[in-house]
Short mmCIF file of C-alpha atoms in Angstrom, two decimals:
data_model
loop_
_atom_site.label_atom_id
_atom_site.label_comp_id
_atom_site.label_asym_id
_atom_site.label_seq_id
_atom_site.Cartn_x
_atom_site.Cartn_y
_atom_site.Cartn_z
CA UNK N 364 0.00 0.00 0.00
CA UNK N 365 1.48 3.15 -0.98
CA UNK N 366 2.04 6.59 1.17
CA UNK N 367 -0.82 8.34 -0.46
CA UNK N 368 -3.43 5.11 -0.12
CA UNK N 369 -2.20 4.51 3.57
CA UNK N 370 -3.15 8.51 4.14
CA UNK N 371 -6.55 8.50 2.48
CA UNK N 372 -7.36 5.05 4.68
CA UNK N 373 -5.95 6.86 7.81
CA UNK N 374 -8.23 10.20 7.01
CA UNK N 375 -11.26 8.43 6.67
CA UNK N 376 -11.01 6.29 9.62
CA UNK N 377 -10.43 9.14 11.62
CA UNK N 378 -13.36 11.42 10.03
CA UNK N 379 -15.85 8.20 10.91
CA UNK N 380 -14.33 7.90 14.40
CA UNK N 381 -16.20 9.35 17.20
CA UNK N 382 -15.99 12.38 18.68
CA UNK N 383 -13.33 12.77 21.52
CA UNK N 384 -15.22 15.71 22.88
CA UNK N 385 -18.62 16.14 21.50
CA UNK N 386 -19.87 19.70 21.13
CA UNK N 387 -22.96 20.47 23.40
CA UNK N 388 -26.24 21.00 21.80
CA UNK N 389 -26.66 24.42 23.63
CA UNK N 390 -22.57 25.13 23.46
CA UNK N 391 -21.26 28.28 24.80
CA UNK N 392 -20.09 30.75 22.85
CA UNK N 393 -16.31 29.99 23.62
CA UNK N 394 -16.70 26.77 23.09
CA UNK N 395 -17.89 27.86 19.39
CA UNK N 396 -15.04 30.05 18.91
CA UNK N 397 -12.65 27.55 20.72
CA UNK N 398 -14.16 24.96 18.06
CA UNK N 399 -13.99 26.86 14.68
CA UNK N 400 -10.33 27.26 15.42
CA UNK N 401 -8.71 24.81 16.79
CA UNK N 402 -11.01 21.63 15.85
CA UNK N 403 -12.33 22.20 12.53
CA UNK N 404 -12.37 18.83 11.57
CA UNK N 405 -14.83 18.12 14.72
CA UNK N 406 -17.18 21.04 13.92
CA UNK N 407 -17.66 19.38 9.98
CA UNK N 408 -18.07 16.09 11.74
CA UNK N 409 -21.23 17.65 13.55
CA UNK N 410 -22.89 19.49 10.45
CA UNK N 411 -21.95 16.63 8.13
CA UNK N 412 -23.83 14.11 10.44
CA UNK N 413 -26.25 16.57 11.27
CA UNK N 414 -25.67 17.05 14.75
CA UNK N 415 -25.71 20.38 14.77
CA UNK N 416 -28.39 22.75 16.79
CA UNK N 417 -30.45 25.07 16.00
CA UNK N 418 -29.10 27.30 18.97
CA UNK N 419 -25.78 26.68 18.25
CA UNK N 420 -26.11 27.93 14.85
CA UNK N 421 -27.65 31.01 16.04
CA UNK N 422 -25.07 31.11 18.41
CA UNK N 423 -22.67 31.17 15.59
CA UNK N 424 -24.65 34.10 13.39
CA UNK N 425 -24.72 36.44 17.09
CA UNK N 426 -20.33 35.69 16.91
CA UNK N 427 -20.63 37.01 13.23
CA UNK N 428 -22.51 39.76 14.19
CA UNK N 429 -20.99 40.64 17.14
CA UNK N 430 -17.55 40.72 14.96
CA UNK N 431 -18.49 42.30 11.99
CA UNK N 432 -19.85 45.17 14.59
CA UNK N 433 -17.27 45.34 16.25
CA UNK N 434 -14.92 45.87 13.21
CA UNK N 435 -17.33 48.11 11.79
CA UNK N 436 -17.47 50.24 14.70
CA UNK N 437 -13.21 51.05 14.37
CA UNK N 438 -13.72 52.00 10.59
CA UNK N 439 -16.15 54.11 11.42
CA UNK N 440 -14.08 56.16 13.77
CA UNK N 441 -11.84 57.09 10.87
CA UNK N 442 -14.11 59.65 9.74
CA UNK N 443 -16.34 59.56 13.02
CA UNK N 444 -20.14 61.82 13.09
CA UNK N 445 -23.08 59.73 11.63
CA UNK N 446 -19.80 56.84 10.32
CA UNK N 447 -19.66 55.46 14.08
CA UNK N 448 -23.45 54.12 13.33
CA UNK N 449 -23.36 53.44 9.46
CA UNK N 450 -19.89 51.79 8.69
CA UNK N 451 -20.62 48.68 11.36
CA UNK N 452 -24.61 48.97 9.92
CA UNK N 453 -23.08 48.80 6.43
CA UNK N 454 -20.28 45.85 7.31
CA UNK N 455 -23.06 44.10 8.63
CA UNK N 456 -25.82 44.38 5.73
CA UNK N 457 -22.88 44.18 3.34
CA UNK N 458 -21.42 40.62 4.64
CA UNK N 459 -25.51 39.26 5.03
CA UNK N 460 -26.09 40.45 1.39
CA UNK N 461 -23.14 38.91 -0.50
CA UNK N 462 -23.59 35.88 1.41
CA UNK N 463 -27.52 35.44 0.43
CA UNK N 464 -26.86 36.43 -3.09
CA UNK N 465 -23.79 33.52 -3.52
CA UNK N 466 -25.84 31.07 -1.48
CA UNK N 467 -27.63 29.55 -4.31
CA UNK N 468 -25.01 29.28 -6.46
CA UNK N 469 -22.43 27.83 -3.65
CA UNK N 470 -25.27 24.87 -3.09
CA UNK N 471 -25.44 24.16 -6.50
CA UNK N 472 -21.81 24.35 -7.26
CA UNK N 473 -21.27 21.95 -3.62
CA UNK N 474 -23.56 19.51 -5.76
CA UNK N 475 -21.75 19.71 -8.31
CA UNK N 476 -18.72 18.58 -6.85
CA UNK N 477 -19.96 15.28 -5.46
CA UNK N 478 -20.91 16.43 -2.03
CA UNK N 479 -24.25 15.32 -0.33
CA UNK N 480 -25.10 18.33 1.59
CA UNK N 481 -28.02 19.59 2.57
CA UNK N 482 -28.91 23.10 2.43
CA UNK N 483 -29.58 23.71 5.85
CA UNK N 484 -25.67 22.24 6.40
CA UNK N 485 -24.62 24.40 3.88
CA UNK N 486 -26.23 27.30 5.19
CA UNK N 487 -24.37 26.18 8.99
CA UNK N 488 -21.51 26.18 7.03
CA UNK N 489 -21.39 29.40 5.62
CA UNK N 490 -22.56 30.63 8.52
CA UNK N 491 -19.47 29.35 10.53
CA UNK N 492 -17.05 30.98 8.05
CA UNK N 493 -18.77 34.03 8.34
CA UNK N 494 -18.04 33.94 11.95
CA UNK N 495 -14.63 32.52 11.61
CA UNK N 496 -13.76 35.85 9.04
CA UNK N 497 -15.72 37.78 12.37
CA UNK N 498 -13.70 36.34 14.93
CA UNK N 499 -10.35 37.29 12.80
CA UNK N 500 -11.25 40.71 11.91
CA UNK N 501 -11.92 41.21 15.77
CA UNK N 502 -8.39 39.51 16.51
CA UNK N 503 -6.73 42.42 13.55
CA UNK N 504 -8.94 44.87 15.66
CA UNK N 505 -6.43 46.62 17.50
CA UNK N 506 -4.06 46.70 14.41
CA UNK N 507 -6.81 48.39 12.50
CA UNK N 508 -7.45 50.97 15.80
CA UNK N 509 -4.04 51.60 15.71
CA UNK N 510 -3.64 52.38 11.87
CA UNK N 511 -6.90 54.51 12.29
CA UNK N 512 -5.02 57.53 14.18
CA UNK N 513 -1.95 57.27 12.27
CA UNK N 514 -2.95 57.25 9.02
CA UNK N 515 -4.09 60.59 7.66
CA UNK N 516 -5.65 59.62 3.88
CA UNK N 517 -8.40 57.96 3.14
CA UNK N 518 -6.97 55.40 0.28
CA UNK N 519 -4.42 54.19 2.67
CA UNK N 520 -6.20 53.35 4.92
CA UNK N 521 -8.60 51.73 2.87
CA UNK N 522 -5.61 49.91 1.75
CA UNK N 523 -4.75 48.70 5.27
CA UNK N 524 -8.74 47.44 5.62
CA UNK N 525 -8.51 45.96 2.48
CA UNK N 526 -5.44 43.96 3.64
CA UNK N 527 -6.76 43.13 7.07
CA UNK N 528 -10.19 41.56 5.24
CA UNK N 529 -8.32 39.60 2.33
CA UNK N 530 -6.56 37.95 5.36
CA UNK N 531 -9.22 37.06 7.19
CA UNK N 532 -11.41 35.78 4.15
CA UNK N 533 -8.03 33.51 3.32
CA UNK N 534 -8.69 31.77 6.34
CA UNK N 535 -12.17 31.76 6.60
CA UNK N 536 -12.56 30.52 3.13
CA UNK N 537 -9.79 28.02 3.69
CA UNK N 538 -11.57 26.71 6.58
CA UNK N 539 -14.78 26.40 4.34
CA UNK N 540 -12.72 24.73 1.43
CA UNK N 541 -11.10 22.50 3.82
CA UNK N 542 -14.88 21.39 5.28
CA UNK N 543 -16.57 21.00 1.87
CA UNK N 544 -13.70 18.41 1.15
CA UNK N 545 -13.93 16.43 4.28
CA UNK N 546 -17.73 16.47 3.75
CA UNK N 547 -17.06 15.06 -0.03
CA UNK N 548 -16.76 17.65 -2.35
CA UNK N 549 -14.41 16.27 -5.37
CA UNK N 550 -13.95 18.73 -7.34
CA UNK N 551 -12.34 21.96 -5.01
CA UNK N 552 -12.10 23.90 -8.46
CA UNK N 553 -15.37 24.53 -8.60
CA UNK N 554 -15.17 25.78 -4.90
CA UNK N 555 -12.23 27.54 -5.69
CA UNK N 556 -14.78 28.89 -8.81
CA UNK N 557 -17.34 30.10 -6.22
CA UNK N 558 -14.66 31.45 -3.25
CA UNK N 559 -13.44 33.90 -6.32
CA UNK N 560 -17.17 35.27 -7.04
CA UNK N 561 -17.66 35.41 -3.44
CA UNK N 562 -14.72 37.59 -2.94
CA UNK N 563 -15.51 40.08 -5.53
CA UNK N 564 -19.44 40.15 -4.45
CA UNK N 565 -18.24 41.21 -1.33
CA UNK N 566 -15.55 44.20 -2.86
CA UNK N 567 -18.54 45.35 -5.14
CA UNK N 568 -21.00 45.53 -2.49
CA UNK N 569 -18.22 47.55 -0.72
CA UNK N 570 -18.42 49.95 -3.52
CA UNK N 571 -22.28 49.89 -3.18
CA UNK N 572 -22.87 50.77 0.08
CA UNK N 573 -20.11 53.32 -0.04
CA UNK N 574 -18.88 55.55 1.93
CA UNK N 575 -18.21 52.73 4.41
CA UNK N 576 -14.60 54.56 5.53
CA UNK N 577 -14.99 57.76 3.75
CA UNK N 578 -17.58 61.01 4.72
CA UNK N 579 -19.79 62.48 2.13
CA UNK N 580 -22.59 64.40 2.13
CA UNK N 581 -24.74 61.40 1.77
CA UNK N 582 -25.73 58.38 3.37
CA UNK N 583 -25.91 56.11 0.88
CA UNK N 584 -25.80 56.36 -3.06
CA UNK N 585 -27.78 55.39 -6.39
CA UNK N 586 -24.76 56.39 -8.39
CA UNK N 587 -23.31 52.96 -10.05
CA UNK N 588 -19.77 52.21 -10.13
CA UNK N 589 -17.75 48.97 -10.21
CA UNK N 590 -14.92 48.77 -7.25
CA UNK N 591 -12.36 48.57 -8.77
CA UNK N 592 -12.84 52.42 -10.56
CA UNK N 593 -14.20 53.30 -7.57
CA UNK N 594 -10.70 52.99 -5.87
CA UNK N 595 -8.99 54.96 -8.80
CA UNK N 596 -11.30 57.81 -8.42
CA UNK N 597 -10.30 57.60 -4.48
CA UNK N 598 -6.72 57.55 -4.92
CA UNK N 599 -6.92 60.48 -7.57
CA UNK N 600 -8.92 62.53 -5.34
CA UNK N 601 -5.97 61.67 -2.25
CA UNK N 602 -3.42 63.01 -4.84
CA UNK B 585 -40.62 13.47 -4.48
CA UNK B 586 -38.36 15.75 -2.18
CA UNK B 587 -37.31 17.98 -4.48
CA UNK B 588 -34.26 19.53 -2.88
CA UNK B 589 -32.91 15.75 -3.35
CA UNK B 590 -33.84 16.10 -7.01
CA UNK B 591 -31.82 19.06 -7.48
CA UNK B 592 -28.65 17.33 -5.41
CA UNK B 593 -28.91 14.37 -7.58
CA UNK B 594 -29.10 16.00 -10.51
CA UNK B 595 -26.17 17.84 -9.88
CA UNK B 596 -24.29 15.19 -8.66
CA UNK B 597 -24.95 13.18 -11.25
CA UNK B 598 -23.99 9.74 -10.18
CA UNK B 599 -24.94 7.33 -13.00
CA UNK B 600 -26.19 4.82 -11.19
CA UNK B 601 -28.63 7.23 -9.47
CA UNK B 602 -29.40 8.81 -12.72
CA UNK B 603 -29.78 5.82 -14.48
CA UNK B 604 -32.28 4.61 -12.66
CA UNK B 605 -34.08 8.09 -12.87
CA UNK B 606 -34.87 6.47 -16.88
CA UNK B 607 -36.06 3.37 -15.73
CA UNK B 608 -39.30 5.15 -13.54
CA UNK B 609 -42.37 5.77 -15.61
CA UNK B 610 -43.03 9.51 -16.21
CA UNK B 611 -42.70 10.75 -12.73
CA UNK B 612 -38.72 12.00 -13.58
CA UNK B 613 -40.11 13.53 -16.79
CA UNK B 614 -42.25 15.59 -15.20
CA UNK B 615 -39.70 16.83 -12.96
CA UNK B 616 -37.61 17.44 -15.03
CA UNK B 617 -39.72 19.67 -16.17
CA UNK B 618 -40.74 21.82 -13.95
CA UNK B 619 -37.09 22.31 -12.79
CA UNK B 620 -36.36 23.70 -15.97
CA UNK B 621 -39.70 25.64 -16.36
CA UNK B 622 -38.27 27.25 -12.28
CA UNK B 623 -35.36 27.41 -13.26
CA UNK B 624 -34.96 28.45 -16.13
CA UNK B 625 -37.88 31.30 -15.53
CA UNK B 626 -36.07 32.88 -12.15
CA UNK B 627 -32.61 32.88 -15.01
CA UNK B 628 -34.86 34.08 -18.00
CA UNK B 629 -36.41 37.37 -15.63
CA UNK B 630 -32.93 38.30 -14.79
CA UNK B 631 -31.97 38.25 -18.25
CA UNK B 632 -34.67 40.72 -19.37
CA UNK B 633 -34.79 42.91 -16.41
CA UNK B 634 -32.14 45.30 -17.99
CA UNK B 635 -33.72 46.52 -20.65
CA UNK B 636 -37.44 46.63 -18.65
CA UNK B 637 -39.73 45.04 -15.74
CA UNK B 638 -41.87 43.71 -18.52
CA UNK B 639 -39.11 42.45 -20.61
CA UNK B 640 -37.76 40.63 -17.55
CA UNK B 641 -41.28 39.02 -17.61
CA UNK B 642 -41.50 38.05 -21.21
CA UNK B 643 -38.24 36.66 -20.55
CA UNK B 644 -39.29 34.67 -17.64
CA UNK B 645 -42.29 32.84 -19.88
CA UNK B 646 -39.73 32.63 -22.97
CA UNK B 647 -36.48 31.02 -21.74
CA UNK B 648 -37.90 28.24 -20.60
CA UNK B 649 -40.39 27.52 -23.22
CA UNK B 650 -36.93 27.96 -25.56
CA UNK B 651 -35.91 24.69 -23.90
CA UNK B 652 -38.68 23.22 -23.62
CA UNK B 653 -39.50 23.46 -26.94
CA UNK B 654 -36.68 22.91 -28.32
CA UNK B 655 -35.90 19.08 -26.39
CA UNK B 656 -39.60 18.35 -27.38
CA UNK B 657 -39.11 19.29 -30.98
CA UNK B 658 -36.35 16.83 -31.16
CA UNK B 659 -37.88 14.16 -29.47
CA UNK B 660 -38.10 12.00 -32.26
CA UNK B 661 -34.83 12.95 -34.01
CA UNK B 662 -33.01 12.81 -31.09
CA UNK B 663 -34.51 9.17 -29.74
CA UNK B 664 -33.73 7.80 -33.26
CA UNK B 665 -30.33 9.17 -32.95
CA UNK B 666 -29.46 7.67 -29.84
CA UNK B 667 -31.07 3.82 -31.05
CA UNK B 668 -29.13 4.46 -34.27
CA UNK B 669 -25.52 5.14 -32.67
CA UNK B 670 -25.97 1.99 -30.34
CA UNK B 671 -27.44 2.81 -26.95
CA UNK B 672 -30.23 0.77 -26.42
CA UNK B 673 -33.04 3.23 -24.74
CA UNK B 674 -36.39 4.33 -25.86
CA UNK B 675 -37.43 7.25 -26.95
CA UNK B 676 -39.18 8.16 -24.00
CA UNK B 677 -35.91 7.56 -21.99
CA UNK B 678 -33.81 9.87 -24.33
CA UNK B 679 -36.03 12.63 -23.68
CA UNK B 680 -35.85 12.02 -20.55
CA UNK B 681 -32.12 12.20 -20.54
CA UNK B 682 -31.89 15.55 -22.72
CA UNK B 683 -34.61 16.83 -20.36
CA UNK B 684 -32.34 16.16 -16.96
CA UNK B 685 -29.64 18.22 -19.06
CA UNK B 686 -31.56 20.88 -19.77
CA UNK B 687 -33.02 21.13 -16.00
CA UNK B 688 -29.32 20.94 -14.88
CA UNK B 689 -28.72 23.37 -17.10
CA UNK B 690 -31.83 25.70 -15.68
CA UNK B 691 -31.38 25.05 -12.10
CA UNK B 692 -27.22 26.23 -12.73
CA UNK B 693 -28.33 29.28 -14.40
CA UNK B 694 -31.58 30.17 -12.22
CA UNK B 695 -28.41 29.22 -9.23
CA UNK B 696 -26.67 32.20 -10.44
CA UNK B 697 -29.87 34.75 -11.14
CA UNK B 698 -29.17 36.42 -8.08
CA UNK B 699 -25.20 37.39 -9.04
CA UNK B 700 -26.63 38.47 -12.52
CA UNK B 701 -29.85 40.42 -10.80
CA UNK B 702 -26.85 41.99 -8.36
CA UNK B 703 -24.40 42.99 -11.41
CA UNK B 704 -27.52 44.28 -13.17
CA UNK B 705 -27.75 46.81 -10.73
CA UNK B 706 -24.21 48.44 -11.22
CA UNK B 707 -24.00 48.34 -14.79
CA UNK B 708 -25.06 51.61 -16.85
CA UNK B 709 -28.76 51.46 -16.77
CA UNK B 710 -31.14 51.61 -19.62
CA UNK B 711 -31.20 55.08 -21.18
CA UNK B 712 -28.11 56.49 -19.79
CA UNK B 713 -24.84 57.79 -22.02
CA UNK B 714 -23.20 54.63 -21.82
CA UNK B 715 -25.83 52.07 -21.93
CA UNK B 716 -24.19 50.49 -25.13
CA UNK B 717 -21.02 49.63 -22.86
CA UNK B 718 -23.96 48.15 -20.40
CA UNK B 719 -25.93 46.02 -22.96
CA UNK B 720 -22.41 44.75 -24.42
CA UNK B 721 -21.21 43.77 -20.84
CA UNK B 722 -23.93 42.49 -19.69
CA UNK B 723 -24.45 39.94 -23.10
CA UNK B 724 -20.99 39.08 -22.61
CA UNK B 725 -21.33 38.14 -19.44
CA UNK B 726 -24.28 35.98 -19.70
CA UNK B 727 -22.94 34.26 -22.81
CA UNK B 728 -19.67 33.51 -20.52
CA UNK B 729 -22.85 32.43 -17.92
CA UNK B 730 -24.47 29.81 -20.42
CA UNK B 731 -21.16 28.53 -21.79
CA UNK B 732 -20.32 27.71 -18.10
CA UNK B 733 -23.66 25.85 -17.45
CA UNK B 734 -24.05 24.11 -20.74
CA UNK B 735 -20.77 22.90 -20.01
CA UNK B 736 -21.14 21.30 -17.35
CA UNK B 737 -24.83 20.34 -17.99
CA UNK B 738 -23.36 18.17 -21.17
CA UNK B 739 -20.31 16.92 -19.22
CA UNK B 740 -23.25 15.19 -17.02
CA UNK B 741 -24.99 13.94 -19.67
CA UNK B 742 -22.04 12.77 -20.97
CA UNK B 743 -21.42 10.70 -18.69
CA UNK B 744 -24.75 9.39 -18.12
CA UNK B 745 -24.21 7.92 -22.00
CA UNK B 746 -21.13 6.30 -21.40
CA UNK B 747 -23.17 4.43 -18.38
CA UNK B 748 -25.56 3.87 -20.86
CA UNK B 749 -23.67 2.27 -24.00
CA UNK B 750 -21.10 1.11 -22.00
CA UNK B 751 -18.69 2.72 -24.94
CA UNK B 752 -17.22 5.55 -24.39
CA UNK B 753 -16.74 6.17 -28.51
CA UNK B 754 -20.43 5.77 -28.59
CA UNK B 755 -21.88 7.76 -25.86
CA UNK B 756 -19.14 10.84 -27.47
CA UNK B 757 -20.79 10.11 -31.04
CA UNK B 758 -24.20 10.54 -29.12
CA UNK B 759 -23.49 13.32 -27.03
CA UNK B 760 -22.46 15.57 -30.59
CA UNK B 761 -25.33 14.49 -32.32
CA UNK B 762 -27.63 15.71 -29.70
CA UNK B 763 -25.60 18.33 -29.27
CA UNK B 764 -25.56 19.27 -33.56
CA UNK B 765 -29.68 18.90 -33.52
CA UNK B 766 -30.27 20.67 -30.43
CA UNK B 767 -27.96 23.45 -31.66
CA UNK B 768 -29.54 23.98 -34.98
CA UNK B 769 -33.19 23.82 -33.64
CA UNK B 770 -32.28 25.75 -30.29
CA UNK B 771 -30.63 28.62 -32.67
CA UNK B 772 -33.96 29.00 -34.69
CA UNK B 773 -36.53 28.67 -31.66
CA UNK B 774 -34.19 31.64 -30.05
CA UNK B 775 -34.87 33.63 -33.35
CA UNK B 776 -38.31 33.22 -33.68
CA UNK B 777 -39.42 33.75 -29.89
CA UNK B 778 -36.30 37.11 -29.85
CA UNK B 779 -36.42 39.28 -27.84
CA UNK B 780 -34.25 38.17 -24.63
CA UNK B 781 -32.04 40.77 -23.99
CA UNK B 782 -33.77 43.60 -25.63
CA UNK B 783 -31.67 45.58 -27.97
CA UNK B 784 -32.02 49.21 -26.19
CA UNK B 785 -32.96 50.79 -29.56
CA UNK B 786 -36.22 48.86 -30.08
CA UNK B 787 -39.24 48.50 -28.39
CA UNK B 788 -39.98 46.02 -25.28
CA UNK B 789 -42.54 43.07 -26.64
CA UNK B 790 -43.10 39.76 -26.35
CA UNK B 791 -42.10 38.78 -29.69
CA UNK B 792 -40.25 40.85 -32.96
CA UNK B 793 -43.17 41.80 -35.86
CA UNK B 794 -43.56 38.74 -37.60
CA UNK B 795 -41.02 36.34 -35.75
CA UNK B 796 -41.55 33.42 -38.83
CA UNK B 797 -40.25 35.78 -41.22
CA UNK B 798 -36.62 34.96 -41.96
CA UNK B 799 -34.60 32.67 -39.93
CA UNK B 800 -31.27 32.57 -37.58
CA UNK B 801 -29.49 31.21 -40.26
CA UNK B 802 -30.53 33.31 -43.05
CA UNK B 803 -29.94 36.38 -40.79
CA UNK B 804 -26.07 35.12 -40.34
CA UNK B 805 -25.96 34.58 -44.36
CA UNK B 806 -26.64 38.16 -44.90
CA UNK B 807 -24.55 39.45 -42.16
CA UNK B 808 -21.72 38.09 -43.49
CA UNK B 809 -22.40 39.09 -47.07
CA UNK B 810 -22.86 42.65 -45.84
CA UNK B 811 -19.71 42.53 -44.43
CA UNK B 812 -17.85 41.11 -47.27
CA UNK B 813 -19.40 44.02 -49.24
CA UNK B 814 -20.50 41.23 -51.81
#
């Protein structure tokens, strides 16, 4: 038996093994946290068999919630006034929206791909790497506080934000990656396919709500623009 | 039925699942159908929704009947095809099969509706200065969108033939005959029942003044004798 045979036996024995440490139907929110990071493979081995609550996945959309607030709150003190309340209002709407829009498409996509998920699992899962991106973002929080008062112009330090959310979404997304192909996806370039769309959802709907960082005399605007001239225009005006 | 399973197994396309999907009187068929009639309307309103509200609605009621029509109006050929290139099904069962590749097909595309409803909403809108660059990107766009699903739609089907024959040679030799038939009849259907996307310079309708005068490929001839200046 070769290396690579021996590791694929080894893997699935120890995804069909039981649980050391089963995670509590009504689970604090630690142990949430405490599970999307450092057991992963235990947390798919609940949503694939279905052992999942409905009050812990709650639980795990209040985490999101409570991060993406959070994180919202600190870019909002860059330009501070009416920003404080809109920016984490925005993050939040933002991050719900982009993930209801690429919902469909990631449970067709996860069908694709071999898996047998259902889309209540799916919907967990998503959920969880929502909260995982939450959880990072609130661990880059004081790195992002810090930036706020130093930096002085607004492309830089949406440059810095920018940064701080690509690395959180690489591990977040990972995570989800990682879960789809312990739960049988076959096909991860078809993930990979949907992780890209999801990613630039999420930048245009940055561009849509805008100003998330910035202050203008509006709240919100009907003016269309994709992100990516959006940030040219920003850095021109900075010059 | 539980539909949700349905749509997984359709999408997962395991060919033993599938296979036996051909073997169950009607009751597949008419799933089939309705999956692409959903599907294929939620993909077919964001289409149309562009150029107009009421175009996205003519849309909604024409997409679908595009593929619908266009796998019952090669029933027959397509059946005989199949029998005549060595896979031994009926022609009940290779509607059946073009009909789970055309739902696939919808339920990919109606998948993605919401993305193409969302990028709708940036691009230059209907009567602004630049709503050429908006018609152009969105076509392209939704071409790129189709090419993706028929893709892997056929792919499926594909290999729901070579389960079939047993051949791989044969099932391929299938697969491009469908494929050929479908094409030319799907091309024609798409002229007669046009408008989808609503060229901004003409009116929104259900269907072009006389759609059976002239054809798709008679429209190509002269577009490519105009251009030749002959």
């Amino acid at each position: 038996m070769n290396d690579e045979t021996l590791a694929s036996k080894e893997s699935t024995e120890a995804d069909n093994q039981p649980l050391a440490q089963k995670l509590p139907s009504k689970a604090s929110v630690m142990q949430l946290i405490d599970a999307l990071l450092k057991k992963p493979r235990d947390f798919f081995h609940h949503v694939q068999y279905e052992d999942f609550s409905l009050t812990n996945s709650l639980k795990l959309a209040f985490i999101a919630l409570i991060g993406l607030l959070v994180y919202g709150v600190i870019m909002g003190s860059f330009s501070g006034n009416i920003q404080w309340i809109a920016s984490p209002l925005k993050i939040i709407i933002g991050t719900t929206l982009t993930a209801l829009l690429c919902y469909p498409s990631l449970y067709i996509l996860i069908a694709l791909s071999g898996a047998d998920l259902r889309p209540g699992q799916i919907g967990i899962l998503l959920t969880s790497s929502i909260a995982l991106t939450a959880i990072l973002l609130l661990g880059f929080a004081p790195i992002a506080f810090i930036f706020t008062f130093s930096i002085q112009t607004l492309p830089f330090m949406g440059l810095i934000h920018l940064i701080l959310w690509l690395g959180s979404l690489y591990f977040s997304l990972n995570y989800l990656s990682k879960g789809l192909t312990q739960m049988g996806s076959k096909d991860v370039s078809l993930v990979k396919f949907w992780l890209t769309i999801f990613i630039i959802t999420l930048l245009q709907m940055s561009t849509t709500l805008r100003p998330i960082l910035g202050q203008e005399s509006y709240l919100l605007t009907t003016e269309k623009k994709f992100f990516l001239h959006h940030w040219i225009e920003s850095l021109e005006k900075a010059r | 039925m539980h539909w949700e399973k349905a749509i997984r197994q359709l999408c997962q396309a395991r060919v033993e699942v599938l296979s036996g999907w051909l073997f169950e009187e009607n009751r597949y068929s008419l799933i089939c159908l309705i999956l692409l009639m959903s599907g294929g309307a939620v993909y077919g309103a964001s289409i149309g929704i562009w150029r107009d509200p009421t175009q996205a609605f003519y849309v909604a009621i024409k997409f679908p009947l595009l593929l619908g029509l266009t796998a019952l109006g090669n029933a027959l050929i397509n059946g005989m095809l199949a029998q005549l290139l060595g896979a031994q099904i009926s022609f009940r069962q290779s509607l059946l099969a073009v009909l789970m590749s055309y739902a696939l097909l919808s339920i990919i595309l109606g998948a993605f509706a919401p993305l193409s409803w969302f990028l709708v909403w940036h691009l230059p809108a209907m009567g602004s200065i630049s709503q050429t660059l908006g018609y152009d990107l969105y076509l392209l766009i939704n071409v790129i969108l189709i090419i993706f699903a028929g893709v892997i739609a056929n792919t499926q089907l594909y290999r729901l033939l070579i389960y079939i024959c047993q051949d791989e040679l044969k099932a391929r030799k299938i697969l491009i005959a469908w494929f050929v038939v479908n094409l030319f009849l799907g091309a024609q259907l798409s002229w007669n029942l046009r408008p989808f996307f609503g060229t901004p310079q003409l009116l929104v309708k259900f269907l072009r003044e006389n759609p059976f005068d002239g054809s798709f490929y008679e429209a190509i001839f002269y577009i490519i004798i105009n251009r030749l200046g002959v």
